[in-house]
Amino acid sequence: MDDQRKKEWLEQRRKHLSRNPDELAKGIISGDKVALSRGLTLVESTRRDDHEQALEMLDKIRSNPGKSVRIGITGVPGVGKSTFIEAFGQELVENGKKVAVLAIDPSSERSGGSILGDKTRMNNLALMPEVFIRPTASGGSLGGVAKRTRESILLCEAAGYDVIIIETVGVGQSETMVKEMVDFFLLLMLAGAGDELQGIKRGIMEMADALVITKADGENEMNARRARNEYKNAMHLFPPNQNSWIPKAMTCSSYTNTGISEIWDVIETFVNQMTISGYLEKNRLDQEVFWFRETLKEMLIDNFHQTEGISQRVSQIEKSLHSGKGNAFADAKAVMNFYIAQLKDAKN
Amino acid sequence: MDDQRKKEWLEQRRKHLSRNPDELAKGIISGDKVALSRGLTLVESTRRDDHEQALEMLDKIRSNPGKSVRIGITGVPGVGKSTFIEAFGQELVENGKKVAVLAIDPSSERSGGSILGDKTRMNNLALMPEVFIRPTASGGSLGGVAKRTRESILLCEAAGYDVIIIETVGVGQSETMVKEMVDFFLLLMLAGAGDELQGIKRGIMEMADALVITKADGENEMNARRARNEYKNAMHLFPPNQNSWIPKAMTCSSYTNTGISEIWDVIETFVNQMTISGYLEKNRLDQEVFWFRETLKEMLIDNFHQTEGISQRVSQIEKSLHSGKGNAFADAKAVMNFYIAQLKDAKN
């Protein structure tokens, strides 16, 4: 490498490492993965000056919104999410799609496991130039995670990804959040209910646009089909969706690569139908309003909890309520009065 | 009636009509329906001085908490809630129970109908001395309705009712609220899914402790049984409840009085199991904490919305978000900053 080329290379490198919002936005829009990666880091940062730069960058990429299908994928640990996404992602690439995978990992609080933490689980997919995989750093409030994830989606879309997959574990509250930021919600399940189901939260089944029984291969194939039929009947009994989509029940094997392309067919059908009916756009705009309201609520509640003396009072009251003392409404009113007094005092 | 008796009668009458919290509490505890009725009116009142008297009364009845089973009953209009409660209530009375029926009626906003508005629908039940029926005035915020309903439950329990039935329509948000104030949640459904289901909100099925197919008589009996079996299979596929109760699917006819006593058997079994496991008490204490948090949230949000200039800003932003302009998070932050500034200004 001669001096001139070396200099250019270093310059290029420096630019990549730059946090200049304008350069990052340009890099992202040009499809530069390093810029995208740095942009995501900026979005995830909790530092105040990073936050301002992130806003500036987001503002700039809005000129290039991109069009994508946003797919939420959830399921308990052990259902085979990573191998499914590995197979499904390759199917998408073969269909000419650029694919981004973002993961929301609430494991720190709950399951003790880690989604995508072990990147080797998506070895082949991760190596494809058409694919971008990001194990989203989680932690913090649900609202904080939601904000970062939604901003990450925007960055990936600006970078030209056609399909954005949001992966989460179906055990906490995060899947409700994911449902509110995707176009299509896919629930992975295992055949042979019982124990494996213990982890899934009630109410998730009714959120799914499609339910896929994984590991439908070898000896398990019959079981998987039986389970698929049972769920198919069950889902038919659910109240209809607002968009009149009847949730599908399917089987797949990531191992034998069976049923994977059928899942993409279903999603494409869904997207086509919902584009024609206008539901897809309506849903996204509704989601935007939803997040505006949620964010406001969370900010109000944060401001409340950060007020001096509130936390102790609240946890004290909850403790006595748990031991059968007190009155939920009267106690809430007392805390509220204290809060307002504190706000006024803070001014003096 | 001689003068002395007339005077006594008038005195008695005056007491009944009194809003003195102490007298009301005593009257309620002694089982006086007129006192209970007036107590409920006090709880429902939005007048500030009534509110203080209500708190005093609630405080006094706490000395006599009573023991009851709280049952939530929901279903779309037309499923036969009133006739079911008529039959079910009589079954309870035959079992030696005193029964109170409270209704949450969100109809003013949504269905246009009215639960219990037409009292004649529960003619026989309403005439029984062991029964108290109250069409709760609704309207106002969900939190306000929740507060009044929960306080009404306490009054009915203090008055010695063994079973409190909370009736609601399964089309809005009120059933989520009811779920959080009862021990047992019963969903009434019609056989022959399709159109009738349109009204039921998604997610309600997974909340039910028992699902009952109504109108299982005459030509409809076979259909009802078939539907019951389908739902039974479907509910078996749901993720298990925290209390490991497997929701039951049943049929009944309020007309031929078939299957009604079996429903009470199921509820008694549930209550016995959950009393032994400690879940019943734990659930009630959890509900108390839930309502403390909900009430606080609602108070915070109310205070926010009542601040000058907020409402216009919020509806303006929601309008632009709906037309694809703006950014949920940035907009929320701007409104929040405005709110805090207003609070500080209000002090000056």
XYZ file of C-alpha atoms in Angstrom, chain B:
348
model
C -100.824 4.614 62.439
C -100.765 6.567 65.695
C -98.650 9.645 66.165
C -95.877 7.891 68.040
C -95.501 5.202 65.393
C -95.730 7.734 62.650
C -92.983 9.766 64.283
C -90.817 6.681 64.630
C -91.464 5.769 61.035
C -90.532 9.248 59.864
C -87.430 9.147 62.024
C -86.517 5.795 60.501
C -87.156 7.186 57.053
C -85.033 10.242 57.748
C -82.193 8.051 58.898
C -82.463 6.037 55.751
C -82.224 9.121 53.686
C -79.393 10.478 55.747
C -76.001 10.790 54.215
C -74.328 10.730 57.576
C -71.385 8.390 56.937
C -71.651 6.793 60.342
C -75.348 6.067 60.020
C -74.921 4.846 56.471
C -72.120 2.499 57.502
C -74.209 1.129 60.364
C -77.216 0.724 58.078
C -75.140 -1.063 55.459
C -73.584 -3.424 57.970
C -77.018 -4.220 59.385
C -78.065 -5.277 55.887
C -80.398 -2.380 55.168
C -80.820 -2.184 51.394
C -81.877 1.453 51.419
C -78.711 2.393 53.294
C -76.657 0.314 50.854
C -78.324 2.040 47.960
C -77.615 5.474 49.396
C -74.073 4.433 50.197
C -73.543 3.431 46.583
C -74.964 6.751 45.421
C -72.496 8.514 47.694
C -69.618 6.476 46.263
C -70.745 7.299 42.742
C -71.146 11.000 43.380
C -68.640 13.338 41.786
C -69.303 16.150 44.306
C -66.315 16.984 46.450
C -68.106 16.980 49.837
C -69.823 13.704 48.948
C -66.423 12.339 48.203
C -65.166 13.070 51.704
C -68.242 11.541 53.264
C -67.791 8.472 51.068
C -64.222 8.065 52.310
C -65.407 8.304 55.902
C -68.117 5.732 55.286
C -65.666 3.371 53.571
C -63.360 3.722 56.509
C -66.114 2.718 58.898
C -67.261 -0.320 56.957
C -63.701 -1.625 56.913
C -64.338 -2.903 60.407
C -66.763 -5.367 58.818
C -65.010 -6.468 55.635
C -67.168 -9.534 54.950
C -66.221 -12.523 52.864
C -67.459 -12.935 49.354
C -66.705 -14.512 46.044
C -66.319 -11.870 43.360
C -67.360 -13.057 39.918
C -66.894 -11.107 36.702
C -69.336 -11.952 33.906
C -68.873 -10.684 30.391
C -70.155 -11.343 26.897
C -71.342 -9.438 23.853
C -74.843 -7.955 23.738
C -77.263 -10.695 22.752
C -75.404 -13.514 24.469
C -78.047 -13.542 27.183
C -76.224 -12.053 30.154
C -79.354 -10.849 31.959
C -81.270 -14.103 31.646
C -78.146 -15.988 32.652
C -77.684 -13.863 35.762
C -81.367 -14.245 36.523
C -81.027 -18.048 36.478
C -77.580 -18.138 38.052
C -78.592 -15.749 40.832
C -81.610 -17.872 41.741
C -79.383 -20.952 41.851
C -77.111 -19.122 44.286
C -80.030 -18.076 46.477
C -81.208 -21.697 46.553
C -77.710 -22.513 47.801
C -78.285 -20.126 50.692
C -76.250 -17.261 49.247
C -76.967 -13.567 49.370
C -76.215 -12.114 45.941
C -75.325 -8.611 44.782
C -75.206 -7.734 41.092
C -73.308 -4.657 39.951
C -73.101 -3.671 36.320
C -70.458 -1.676 34.530
C -72.057 -0.145 31.522
C -69.753 1.417 28.987
C -72.700 1.537 26.582
C -72.923 5.298 26.673
C -69.736 5.412 24.620
C -70.000 2.294 22.528
C -72.789 -0.150 22.027
C -75.707 2.194 22.461
C -77.425 -0.465 24.540
C -77.763 -0.559 28.273
C -77.039 -3.290 30.770
C -79.647 -3.624 33.468
C -81.088 -0.351 32.347
C -84.233 -2.288 31.736
C -84.603 -3.756 35.200
C -87.547 -5.865 34.168
C -85.054 -8.202 32.557
C -84.189 -9.570 35.989
C -87.687 -9.495 37.376
C -87.692 -12.564 39.575
C -84.196 -12.085 40.847
C -84.757 -8.432 41.703
C -87.725 -9.335 43.902
C -85.804 -11.765 46.090
C -84.914 -10.446 49.534
C -81.484 -12.134 49.321
C -80.630 -10.228 46.181
C -79.467 -6.701 45.515
C -79.214 -5.421 41.952
C -77.529 -2.173 41.047
C -77.087 -0.788 37.572
C -73.933 1.176 38.269
C -73.997 4.578 36.721
C -70.998 4.670 34.451
C -69.398 7.337 32.330
C -66.241 9.204 33.135
C -62.773 7.731 32.902
C -62.132 4.022 33.133
C -60.201 4.689 36.323
C -63.187 6.524 37.776
C -65.490 3.644 36.934
C -62.983 1.210 38.427
C -62.769 3.193 41.646
C -66.543 3.382 42.054
C -67.015 -0.286 41.211
C -64.345 -1.427 43.645
C -65.809 0.698 46.389
C -69.260 -0.648 45.555
C -67.914 -4.174 45.980
C -66.643 -3.270 49.451
C -70.030 -1.859 50.432
C -71.867 -4.950 49.217
C -69.443 -7.173 51.092
C -69.919 -5.168 54.265
C -73.659 -5.580 53.777
C -73.162 -9.336 53.975
C -73.517 -10.419 50.351
C -71.757 -13.733 49.743
C -71.454 -13.489 45.995
C -70.804 -10.267 44.131
C -71.408 -10.407 40.407
C -69.825 -7.725 38.249
C -71.433 -7.643 34.852
C -69.860 -5.978 31.845
C -70.003 -6.021 28.056
C -67.060 -7.735 26.409
C -66.479 -5.180 23.746
C -64.358 -2.492 25.328
C -61.654 -2.097 27.891
C -63.909 -2.607 30.880
C -63.447 -6.374 31.000
C -59.698 -6.020 31.533
C -60.591 -3.756 34.429
C -63.163 -6.222 35.771
C -60.643 -9.065 35.507
C -58.458 -7.077 37.915
C -61.174 -6.811 40.555
C -62.684 -10.274 40.654
C -61.700 -13.741 41.830
C -63.288 -15.570 38.932
C -63.872 -14.398 35.381
C -66.681 -15.924 33.351
C -67.052 -15.403 29.615
C -70.433 -16.070 28.020
C -70.421 -16.962 24.339
C -72.832 -18.038 21.638
C -72.510 -21.186 19.572
C -71.941 -20.758 15.855
C -69.044 -18.359 15.897
C -68.940 -16.009 12.932
C -70.898 -12.835 13.184
C -71.714 -13.027 16.851
C -68.033 -13.017 17.670
C -67.358 -9.759 15.896
C -68.028 -7.872 19.081
C -65.689 -9.704 21.445
C -62.319 -8.112 21.926
C -59.220 -10.161 21.209
C -57.474 -11.316 24.339
C -60.634 -11.769 26.415
C -60.788 -15.494 25.771
C -57.406 -15.972 27.396
C -58.588 -14.071 30.475
C -61.521 -16.379 31.194
C -61.498 -18.885 34.048
C -64.542 -20.448 32.452
C -66.216 -20.031 29.099
C -69.920 -20.829 28.926
C -71.859 -21.360 25.703
C -75.327 -19.989 26.393
C -78.680 -20.881 24.858
C -77.884 -24.593 24.785
C -81.478 -25.681 24.329
C -83.815 -26.984 21.630
C -82.339 -26.996 18.163
C -79.311 -25.121 19.367
C -78.197 -27.748 21.870
C -76.053 -29.745 19.479
C -74.362 -26.630 18.170
C -73.667 -25.451 21.671
C -72.084 -28.770 22.614
C -69.952 -28.771 19.506
C -68.815 -25.242 20.230
C -68.098 -26.178 23.847
C -65.841 -29.032 22.690
C -64.012 -26.821 20.233
C -63.381 -24.186 22.863
C -62.356 -26.843 25.349
C -59.658 -28.041 22.963
C -58.655 -24.503 22.137
C -58.345 -23.432 25.761
C -56.211 -26.439 26.480
C -53.675 -24.992 24.042
C -53.468 -21.711 25.893
C -50.461 -21.029 28.045
C -51.232 -22.151 31.621
C -52.429 -19.673 34.197
C -50.213 -18.519 37.004
C -52.529 -20.345 39.404
C -52.384 -23.515 37.245
C -56.162 -23.478 36.820
C -57.248 -24.956 33.510
C -60.120 -22.836 32.198
C -63.356 -24.767 31.793
C -65.640 -24.776 28.767
C -69.290 -25.479 29.494
C -72.798 -25.078 28.110
C -75.956 -23.834 29.773
C -79.513 -22.869 29.109
C -81.070 -20.170 31.234
C -84.369 -21.130 29.639
C -84.418 -24.807 30.645
C -82.185 -24.081 33.646
C -79.640 -26.652 32.479
C -75.961 -26.423 33.364
C -76.471 -23.513 35.743
C -75.713 -25.363 38.981
C -72.658 -26.936 37.319
C -71.225 -23.471 36.795
C -71.526 -22.686 40.464
C -69.899 -26.060 41.230
C -66.927 -25.083 39.080
C -66.628 -21.725 40.802
C -66.796 -23.346 44.233
C -64.089 -25.817 43.219
C -61.977 -22.920 41.978
C -62.460 -20.964 45.194
C -61.629 -23.979 47.344
C -58.480 -24.800 45.382
C -57.310 -21.211 45.340
C -58.022 -20.715 49.026
C -55.903 -23.745 49.872
C -53.078 -22.714 47.536
C -53.231 -19.174 48.902
C -53.719 -17.798 45.394
C -57.081 -16.217 46.197
C -55.642 -13.968 48.875
C -52.443 -13.292 46.958
C -54.471 -12.300 43.919
C -56.560 -9.828 45.912
C -53.481 -8.209 47.421
C -51.856 -8.046 43.986
C -55.031 -6.424 42.694
C -54.818 -3.814 45.436
C -51.264 -2.936 44.379
C -52.373 -2.964 40.744
C -55.096 -0.423 41.498
C -52.756 1.733 43.526
C -50.427 1.949 40.529
C -53.237 2.446 38.028
C -54.797 5.178 40.115
C -51.499 6.996 40.461
C -50.918 6.759 36.713
C -54.364 8.077 35.971
C -53.954 10.948 38.426
C -50.635 11.896 36.857
C -52.115 11.800 33.390
C -55.195 13.739 34.485
C -53.064 16.427 36.046
C -51.092 16.587 32.822
C -54.119 16.886 30.550
C -55.748 19.505 32.746
C -52.725 21.767 32.443
C -53.398 24.765 30.267
C -52.326 24.434 26.654
C -51.607 20.702 26.828
C -54.787 19.343 25.261
C -54.510 21.489 22.145
C -50.847 20.603 21.706
C -51.474 16.883 22.140
C -54.389 16.717 19.719
C -52.480 18.800 17.185
C -49.514 16.429 17.358
C -51.697 13.336 17.116
C -53.325 14.809 14.047
C -49.992 15.376 12.324
C -48.714 11.944 13.348
C -51.845 10.448 11.804
C -51.057 12.249 8.582
C -47.515 10.909 8.591
C -45.727 13.994 9.909
C -43.646 14.370 13.048
C -41.792 11.941 15.282
C -43.461 10.240 18.230
C -40.484 10.504 20.569
C -39.335 14.000 19.711
C -42.914 15.285 19.860
C -43.499 13.673 23.236
C -40.356 15.269 24.590
C -41.414 18.702 23.377
C -44.811 18.394 25.049
C -43.173 17.180 28.247
C -40.822 20.172 28.300
C -43.789 22.472 27.790
C -45.644 20.768 30.660
C -42.765 21.217 33.089
C -42.426 24.859 32.094
C -46.163 25.345 32.664
C -45.944 23.778 36.118
C -43.176 26.169 37.053
C -45.048 29.139 35.609
C -48.171 28.173 37.519
C -46.202 28.711 40.705
C -45.192 32.277 39.875
